[in-house]
């Protein structure tokens, strides 16, 4: 919760107004409530930008999505922004077993006056009624150079583009800083060019999500780069198909698309 930076009287009044509600939330739902006047990039990454007055971060334990048998993780850099990564690591180290559950975060932002009533309503609408829109950090810029053949997507456009039932959509989750992302980007662009030339009459999209600038909602993305094909008709993110280390060359990825893309009726790969 944001508090005034240089008004001690206003801060004290706000604390007194919120104290009973804060106690109820802590006792009943286990909430920690933090008051701050700070503005910094780390807080902005969770949605607490300068124009936001409250952020609610809900943490849920959920079932692990199924990983294909024989899946080989690609050479990659860890996705430290995925809250499930640390949760799963701690479980493995503590039990010696593979986890069946993981941790997910759901964030909500509020702009407006803060008092006991607005705090109660904010929590009610987000957690009880589930009528409050979830916050996802999303880039605004999707411009690209003329020699880039894949489409740039954002967290905000993800569902409309990737879960469009009429298209098979391959997503590369990557970052600008990732060692393995930098080495793979050129091949991925070659793949996108190949698809645009040889599959131009098919409903296939080759896309890229910059994971520095966008929240990643698919909890299987524990590292960068990760590639996932979401076949046409996919109505849930968890139904996307992971590509493993065995699918790293352009020809291998084309073979994978030929096998799983619903817009291809047993299509034959064009060799490069």
mmCIF file with all atom_site columns, N, CA and C in Angstrom, residues 55-83:
data_model
loop_
_atom_site.group_PDB
_atom_site.id
_atom_site.type_symbol
_atom_site.label_atom_id
_atom_site.label_alt_id
_atom_site.label_comp_id
_atom_site.label_asym_id
_atom_site.label_entity_id
_atom_site.label_seq_id
_atom_site.pdbx_PDB_ins_code
_atom_site.Cartn_x
_atom_site.Cartn_y
_atom_site.Cartn_z
_atom_site.occupancy
_atom_site.B_iso_or_equiv
_atom_site.pdbx_formal_charge
_atom_site.auth_seq_id
_atom_site.auth_comp_id
_atom_site.auth_asym_id
_atom_site.auth_atom_id
_atom_site.pdbx_PDB_model_num
ATOM 1  N N  . UNK A 1 55 ? -1.111 -2.932  -4.438  1.00 0.00 ? 55 UNK A N  1
ATOM 2  C CA . UNK A 1 55 ? -0.874 -4.153  -5.207  1.00 0.00 ? 55 UNK A CA 1
ATOM 3  C C  . UNK A 1 55 ? -1.164 -5.343  -4.301  1.00 0.00 ? 55 UNK A C  1
ATOM 4  N N  . UNK A 1 56 ? -1.944 -6.274  -4.808  1.00 0.00 ? 56 UNK A N  1
ATOM 5  C CA . UNK A 1 56 ? -2.201 -7.512  -4.084  1.00 0.00 ? 56 UNK A CA 1
ATOM 6  C C  . UNK A 1 56 ? -1.513 -8.642  -4.836  1.00 0.00 ? 56 UNK A C  1
ATOM 7  N N  . UNK A 1 57 ? -0.670 -9.384  -4.136  1.00 0.00 ? 57 UNK A N  1
ATOM 8  C CA . UNK A 1 57 ? 0.024  -10.537 -4.712  1.00 0.00 ? 57 UNK A CA 1
ATOM 9  C C  . UNK A 1 57 ? -0.525 -11.799 -4.055  1.00 0.00 ? 57 UNK A C  1
ATOM 10 N N  . UNK A 1 58 ? -1.261 -12.580 -4.821  1.00 0.00 ? 58 UNK A N  1
ATOM 11 C CA . UNK A 1 58 ? -1.819 -13.833 -4.325  1.00 0.00 ? 58 UNK A CA 1
ATOM 12 C C  . UNK A 1 58 ? -0.914 -14.979 -4.762  1.00 0.00 ? 58 UNK A C  1
ATOM 13 N N  . UNK A 1 59 ? -0.572 -15.851 -3.826  1.00 0.00 ? 59 UNK A N  1
ATOM 14 C CA . UNK A 1 59 ? 0.264  -17.009 -4.139  1.00 0.00 ? 59 UNK A CA 1
ATOM 15 C C  . UNK A 1 59 ? -0.565 -18.275 -3.966  1.00 0.00 ? 59 UNK A C  1
ATOM 16 N N  . UNK A 1 60 ? -0.548 -19.107 -5.010  1.00 0.00 ? 60 UNK A N  1
ATOM 17 C CA . UNK A 1 60 ? -1.330 -20.345 -4.991  1.00 0.00 ? 60 UNK A CA 1
ATOM 18 C C  . UNK A 1 60 ? -0.427 -21.547 -5.245  1.00 0.00 ? 60 UNK A C  1
ATOM 19 N N  . UNK A 1 61 ? -0.691 -22.606 -4.526  1.00 0.00 ? 61 UNK A N  1
ATOM 20 C CA . UNK A 1 61 ? -0.056 -23.896 -4.808  1.00 0.00 ? 61 UNK A CA 1
ATOM 21 C C  . UNK A 1 61 ? -0.955 -24.624 -5.798  1.00 0.00 ? 61 UNK A C  1
ATOM 22 N N  . UNK A 1 62 ? -0.391 -24.977 -6.954  1.00 0.00 ? 62 UNK A N  1
ATOM 23 C CA . UNK A 1 62 ? -1.176 -25.624 -8.005  1.00 0.00 ? 62 UNK A CA 1
ATOM 24 C C  . UNK A 1 62 ? -0.454 -26.875 -8.503  1.00 0.00 ? 62 UNK A C  1
ATOM 25 N N  . UNK A 1 63 ? -1.216 -27.744 -9.122  1.00 0.00 ? 63 UNK A N  1
ATOM 26 C CA . UNK A 1 63 ? -0.637 -28.975 -9.672  1.00 0.00 ? 63 UNK A CA 1
ATOM 27 C C  . UNK A 1 63 ? 0.364  -28.647 -10.768 1.00 0.00 ? 63 UNK A C  1
ATOM 28 N N  . UNK A 1 64 ? 1.457  -29.405 -10.792 1.00 0.00 ? 64 UNK A N  1
ATOM 29 C CA . UNK A 1 64 ? 2.452  -29.240 -11.849 1.00 0.00 ? 64 UNK A CA 1
ATOM 30 C C  . UNK A 1 64 ? 1.863  -29.669 -13.186 1.00 0.00 ? 64 UNK A C  1
ATOM 31 N N  . UNK A 1 65 ? 2.087  -28.885 -14.239 1.00 0.00 ? 65 UNK A N  1
ATOM 32 C CA . UNK A 1 65 ? 1.650  -29.339 -15.564 1.00 0.00 ? 65 UNK A CA 1
ATOM 33 C C  . UNK A 1 65 ? 2.463  -30.551 -15.993 1.00 0.00 ? 65 UNK A C  1
ATOM 34 N N  . UNK A 1 66 ? 1.866  -31.377 -16.819 1.00 0.00 ? 66 UNK A N  1
ATOM 35 C CA . UNK A 1 66 ? 2.546  -32.583 -17.281 1.00 0.00 ? 66 UNK A CA 1
ATOM 36 C C  . UNK A 1 66 ? 3.654  -32.227 -18.269 1.00 0.00 ? 66 UNK A C  1
ATOM 37 N N  . UNK A 1 67 ? 4.790  -32.864 -18.081 1.00 0.00 ? 67 UNK A N  1
ATOM 38 C CA . UNK A 1 67 ? 5.927  -32.709 -18.994 1.00 0.00 ? 67 UNK A CA 1
ATOM 39 C C  . UNK A 1 67 ? 6.034  -33.996 -19.806 1.00 0.00 ? 67 UNK A C  1
ATOM 40 N N  . UNK A 1 68 ? 6.198  -33.914 -21.142 1.00 0.00 ? 68 UNK A N  1
ATOM 41 C CA . UNK A 1 68 ? 6.260  -35.133 -21.966 1.00 0.00 ? 68 UNK A CA 1
ATOM 42 C C  . UNK A 1 68 ? 7.367  -36.079 -21.506 1.00 0.00 ? 68 UNK A C  1
ATOM 43 N N  . UNK A 1 69 ? 7.082  -37.366 -21.536 1.00 0.00 ? 69 UNK A N  1
ATOM 44 C CA . UNK A 1 69 ? 8.115  -38.343 -21.204 1.00 0.00 ? 69 UNK A CA 1
ATOM 45 C C  . UNK A 1 69 ? 9.235  -38.255 -22.231 1.00 0.00 ? 69 UNK A C  1
ATOM 46 N N  . UNK A 1 70 ? 10.448 -38.337 -21.759 1.00 0.00 ? 70 UNK A N  1
ATOM 47 C CA . UNK A 1 70 ? 11.594 -38.231 -22.657 1.00 0.00 ? 70 UNK A CA 1
ATOM 48 C C  . UNK A 1 70 ? 11.994 -36.803 -22.976 1.00 0.00 ? 70 UNK A C  1
ATOM 49 N N  . UNK A 1 71 ? 11.320 -35.845 -22.354 1.00 0.00 ? 71 UNK A N  1
ATOM 50 C CA . UNK A 1 71 ? 11.652 -34.434 -22.602 1.00 0.00 ? 71 UNK A CA 1
ATOM 51 C C  . UNK A 1 71 ? 13.047 -34.120 -22.082 1.00 0.00 ? 71 UNK A C  1
ATOM 52 N N  . UNK A 1 72 ? 13.853 -33.490 -22.924 1.00 0.00 ? 72 UNK A N  1
ATOM 53 C CA . UNK A 1 72 ? 15.208 -33.088 -22.549 1.00 0.00 ? 72 UNK A CA 1
ATOM 54 C C  . UNK A 1 72 ? 15.263 -31.564 -22.507 1.00 0.00 ? 72 UNK A C  1
ATOM 55 N N  . UNK A 1 73 ? 15.464 -30.969 -21.327 1.00 0.00 ? 73 UNK A N  1
ATOM 56 C CA . UNK A 1 73 ? 15.538 -29.509 -21.258 1.00 0.00 ? 73 UNK A CA 1
ATOM 57 C C  . UNK A 1 73 ? 16.661 -28.983 -22.140 1.00 0.00 ? 73 UNK A C  1
ATOM 58 N N  . UNK A 1 74 ? 16.426 -27.912 -22.880 1.00 0.00 ? 74 UNK A N  1
ATOM 59 C CA . UNK A 1 74 ? 17.477 -27.353 -23.726 1.00 0.00 ? 74 UNK A CA 1
ATOM 60 C C  . UNK A 1 74 ? 18.527 -26.641 -22.895 1.00 0.00 ? 74 UNK A C  1
ATOM 61 N N  . UNK A 1 75 ? 19.694 -26.438 -23.488 1.00 0.00 ? 75 UNK A N  1
ATOM 62 C CA . UNK A 1 75 ? 20.696 -25.604 -22.842 1.00 0.00 ? 75 UNK A CA 1
ATOM 63 C C  . UNK A 1 75 ? 20.110 -24.213 -22.682 1.00 0.00 ? 75 UNK A C  1
ATOM 64 N N  . UNK A 1 76 ? 20.179 -23.673 -21.469 1.00 0.00 ? 76 UNK A N  1
ATOM 65 C CA . UNK A 1 76 ? 19.422 -22.453 -21.217 1.00 0.00 ? 76 UNK A CA 1
ATOM 66 C C  . UNK A 1 76 ? 19.903 -21.752 -19.959 1.00 0.00 ? 76 UNK A C  1
ATOM 67 N N  . UNK A 1 77 ? 19.403 -20.521 -19.785 1.00 0.00 ? 77 UNK A N  1
ATOM 68 C CA . UNK A 1 77 ? 19.615 -19.742 -18.565 1.00 0.00 ? 77 UNK A CA 1
ATOM 69 C C  . UNK A 1 77 ? 18.338 -19.821 -17.726 1.00 0.00 ? 77 UNK A C  1
ATOM 70 N N  . UNK A 1 78 ? 18.456 -19.905 -16.394 1.00 0.00 ? 78 UNK A N  1
ATOM 71 C CA . UNK A 1 78 ? 17.261 -20.057 -15.561 1.00 0.00 ? 78 UNK A CA 1
ATOM 72 C C  . UNK A 1 78 ? 16.361 -18.825 -15.587 1.00 0.00 ? 78 UNK A C  1
ATOM 73 N N  . UNK A 1 79 ? 15.071 -19.065 -15.500 1.00 0.00 ? 79 UNK A N  1
ATOM 74 C CA . UNK A 1 79 ? 14.083 -17.997 -15.392 1.00 0.00 ? 79 UNK A CA 1
ATOM 75 C C  . UNK A 1 79 ? 13.871 -17.702 -13.915 1.00 0.00 ? 79 UNK A C  1
ATOM 76 N N  . UNK A 1 80 ? 14.622 -16.765 -13.384 1.00 0.00 ? 80 UNK A N  1
ATOM 77 C CA . UNK A 1 80 ? 14.566 -16.469 -11.951 1.00 0.00 ? 80 UNK A CA 1
ATOM 78 C C  . UNK A 1 80 ? 13.293 -15.720 -11.568 1.00 0.00 ? 80 UNK A C  1
ATOM 79 N N  . UNK A 1 81 ? 12.561 -15.217 -12.554 1.00 0.00 ? 81 UNK A N  1
ATOM 80 C CA . UNK A 1 81 ? 11.320 -14.502 -12.263 1.00 0.00 ? 81 UNK A CA 1
ATOM 81 C C  . UNK A 1 81 ? 10.145 -15.451 -12.056 1.00 0.00 ? 81 UNK A C  1
ATOM 82 N N  . UNK A 1 82 ? 10.329 -16.733 -12.339 1.00 0.00 ? 82 UNK A N  1
ATOM 83 C CA . UNK A 1 82 ? 9.269  -17.711 -12.156 1.00 0.00 ? 82 UNK A CA 1
ATOM 84 C C  . UNK A 1 82 ? 9.251  -18.141 -10.691 1.00 0.00 ? 82 UNK A C  1
ATOM 85 N N  . UNK A 1 83 ? 8.204  -17.773 -9.918  1.00 0.00 ? 83 UNK A N  1
ATOM 86 C CA . UNK A 1 83 ? 8.191  -18.124 -8.493  1.00 0.00 ? 83 UNK A CA 1
ATOM 87 C C  . UNK A 1 83 ? 8.202  -19.619 -8.253  1.00 0.00 ? 83 UNK A C  1
#
